Backbone as JSON, one array per atom type, in Angstrom:
{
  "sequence": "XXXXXXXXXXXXXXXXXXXXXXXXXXXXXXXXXXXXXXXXXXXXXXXXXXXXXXXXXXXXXXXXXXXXXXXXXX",
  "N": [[10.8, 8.38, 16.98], [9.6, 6.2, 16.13], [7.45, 6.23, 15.44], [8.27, 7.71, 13.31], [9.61, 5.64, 11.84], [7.35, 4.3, 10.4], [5.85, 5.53, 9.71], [7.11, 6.05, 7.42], [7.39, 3.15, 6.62], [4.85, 2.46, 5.81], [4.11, 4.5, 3.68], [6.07, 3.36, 1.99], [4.78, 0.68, 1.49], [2.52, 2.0, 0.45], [3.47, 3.01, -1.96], [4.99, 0.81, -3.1], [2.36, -1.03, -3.82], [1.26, 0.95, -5.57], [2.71, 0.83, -7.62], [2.53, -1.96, -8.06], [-0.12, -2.44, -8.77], [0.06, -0.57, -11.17], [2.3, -2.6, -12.77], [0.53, -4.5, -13.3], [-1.55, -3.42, -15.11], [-0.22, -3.25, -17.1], [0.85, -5.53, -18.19], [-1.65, -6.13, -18.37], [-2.56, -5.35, -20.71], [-0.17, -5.37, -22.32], [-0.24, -8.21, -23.11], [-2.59, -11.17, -23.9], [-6.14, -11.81, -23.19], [-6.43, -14.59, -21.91], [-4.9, -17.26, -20.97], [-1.47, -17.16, -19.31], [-0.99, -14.56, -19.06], [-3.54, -13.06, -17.8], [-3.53, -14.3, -15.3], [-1.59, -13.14, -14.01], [-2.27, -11.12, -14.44], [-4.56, -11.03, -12.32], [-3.44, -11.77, -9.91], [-1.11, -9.84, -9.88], [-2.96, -7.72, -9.52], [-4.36, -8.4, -7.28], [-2.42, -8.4, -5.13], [-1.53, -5.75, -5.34], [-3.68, -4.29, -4.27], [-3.84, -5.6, -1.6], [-1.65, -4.23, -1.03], [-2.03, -2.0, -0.88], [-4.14, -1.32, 0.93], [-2.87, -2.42, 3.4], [-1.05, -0.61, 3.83], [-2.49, 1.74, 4.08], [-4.08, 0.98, 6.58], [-1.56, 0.63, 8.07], [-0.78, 3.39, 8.09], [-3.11, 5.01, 9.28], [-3.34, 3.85, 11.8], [-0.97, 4.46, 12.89], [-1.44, 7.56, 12.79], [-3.42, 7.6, 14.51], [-2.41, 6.67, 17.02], [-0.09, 8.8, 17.5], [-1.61, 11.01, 17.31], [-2.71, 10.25, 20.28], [-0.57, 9.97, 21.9], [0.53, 12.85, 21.4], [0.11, 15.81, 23.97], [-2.68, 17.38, 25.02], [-3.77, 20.26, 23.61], [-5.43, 22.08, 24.32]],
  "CA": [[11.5, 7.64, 15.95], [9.22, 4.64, 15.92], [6.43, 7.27, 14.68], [8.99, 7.83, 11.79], [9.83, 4.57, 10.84], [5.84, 3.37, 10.74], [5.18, 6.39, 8.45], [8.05, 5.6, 6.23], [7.38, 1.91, 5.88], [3.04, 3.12, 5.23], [4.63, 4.96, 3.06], [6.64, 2.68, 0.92], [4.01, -0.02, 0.91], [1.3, 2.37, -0.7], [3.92, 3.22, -3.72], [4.62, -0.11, -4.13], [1.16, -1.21, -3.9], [0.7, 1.72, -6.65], [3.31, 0.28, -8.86], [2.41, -3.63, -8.44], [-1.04, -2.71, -9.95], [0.76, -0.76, -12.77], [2.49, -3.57, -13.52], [-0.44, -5.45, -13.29], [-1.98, -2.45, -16.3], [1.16, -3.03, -18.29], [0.38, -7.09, -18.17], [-3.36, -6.55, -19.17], [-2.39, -4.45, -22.13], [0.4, -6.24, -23.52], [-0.97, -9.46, -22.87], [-3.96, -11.29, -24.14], [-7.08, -12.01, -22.19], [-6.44, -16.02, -22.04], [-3.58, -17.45, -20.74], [-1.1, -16.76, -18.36], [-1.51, -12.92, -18.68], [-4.91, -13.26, -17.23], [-3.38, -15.15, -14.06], [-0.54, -12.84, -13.88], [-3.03, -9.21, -13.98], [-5.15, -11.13, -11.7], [-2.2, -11.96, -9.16], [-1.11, -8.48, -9.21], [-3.87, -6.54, -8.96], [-4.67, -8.64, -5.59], [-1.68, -7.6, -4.46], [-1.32, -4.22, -4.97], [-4.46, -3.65, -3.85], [-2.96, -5.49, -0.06], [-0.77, -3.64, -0.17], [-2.65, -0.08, -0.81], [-4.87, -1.45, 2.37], [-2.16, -2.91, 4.5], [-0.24, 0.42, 3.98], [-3.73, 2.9, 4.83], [-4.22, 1.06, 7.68], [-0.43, 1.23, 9.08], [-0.91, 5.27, 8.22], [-4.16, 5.44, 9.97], [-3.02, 3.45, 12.93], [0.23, 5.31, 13.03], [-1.51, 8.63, 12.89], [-4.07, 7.54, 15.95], [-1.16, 6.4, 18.15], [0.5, 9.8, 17.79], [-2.19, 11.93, 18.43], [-3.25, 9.86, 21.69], [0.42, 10.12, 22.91], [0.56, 14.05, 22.11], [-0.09, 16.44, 24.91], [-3.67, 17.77, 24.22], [-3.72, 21.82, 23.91], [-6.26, 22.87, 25.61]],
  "C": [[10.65, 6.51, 15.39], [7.8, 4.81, 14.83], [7.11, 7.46, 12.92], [9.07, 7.1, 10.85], [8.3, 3.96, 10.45], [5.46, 4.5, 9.54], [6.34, 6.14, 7.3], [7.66, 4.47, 5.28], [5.68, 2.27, 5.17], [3.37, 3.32, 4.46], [4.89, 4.17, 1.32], [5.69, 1.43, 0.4], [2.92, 0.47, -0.29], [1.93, 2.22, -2.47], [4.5, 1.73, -3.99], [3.3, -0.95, -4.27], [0.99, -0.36, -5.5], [1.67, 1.0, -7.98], [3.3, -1.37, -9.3], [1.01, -3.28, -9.47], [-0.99, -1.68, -11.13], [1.39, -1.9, -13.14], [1.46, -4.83, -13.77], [-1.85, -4.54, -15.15], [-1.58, -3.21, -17.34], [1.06, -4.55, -18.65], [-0.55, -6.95, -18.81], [-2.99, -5.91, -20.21], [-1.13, -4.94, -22.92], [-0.09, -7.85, -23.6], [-2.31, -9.67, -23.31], [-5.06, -11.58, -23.38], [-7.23, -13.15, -21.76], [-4.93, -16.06, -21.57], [-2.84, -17.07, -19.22], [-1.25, -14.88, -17.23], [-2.68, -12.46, -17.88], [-4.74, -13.72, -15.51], [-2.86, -14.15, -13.4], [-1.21, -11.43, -13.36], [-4.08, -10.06, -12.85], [-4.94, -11.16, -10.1], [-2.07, -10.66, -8.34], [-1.87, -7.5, -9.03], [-4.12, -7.11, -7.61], [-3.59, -8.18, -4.81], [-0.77, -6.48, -4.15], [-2.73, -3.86, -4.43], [-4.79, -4.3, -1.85], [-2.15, -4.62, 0.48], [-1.07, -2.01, -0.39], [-3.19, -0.54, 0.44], [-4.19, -1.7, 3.34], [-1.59, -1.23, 4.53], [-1.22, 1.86, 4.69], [-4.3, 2.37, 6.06], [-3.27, 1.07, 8.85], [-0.93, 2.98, 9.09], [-1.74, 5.67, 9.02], [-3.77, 5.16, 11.74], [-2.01, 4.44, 13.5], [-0.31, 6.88, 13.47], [-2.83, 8.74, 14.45], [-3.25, 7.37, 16.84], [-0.52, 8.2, 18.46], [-0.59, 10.9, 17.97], [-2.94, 11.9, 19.63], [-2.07, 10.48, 22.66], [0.93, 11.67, 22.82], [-0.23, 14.36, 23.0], [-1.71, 17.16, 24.47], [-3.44, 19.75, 24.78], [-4.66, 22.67, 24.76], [-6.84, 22.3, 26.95]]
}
């Protein structure tokens, strides 16, 4: 279960990770290059791109844990 919830939350961080730095796109392109817009795509691209890394290293972690604690086949 704990395997479940750890790939769930991985999970949900990457897509919003993927959708903070769209909205961080959607900022630089309606927005001008001066100003707040500039603060605002700078903001969110740092943190969608925490939370793409925080989320690939729960997944990675998550996916070493479970194949230490399966049974090995041969």
């Amino acid at each position: 279960m704990a395997h479940r919830l750890a790939r769930v939350l991985g999970s949900s961080l990457l897509l919003s990770g993927f959708l903070t730095l769209l909205a961080a796109l959607v900022c630089h392109v309606s927005g001008g290059p001066e100003g707040t817009h500039a603060s605002a795509v700078w903001v969110l691209g740092v943190l969608g791109l925490l939370l793409i890394g925080n989320s690939l290293v729960l997944l990675v972690v998550e996916s070493q844990v479970r194949a230490q604690h399966e049974p090995s086949a041969g």
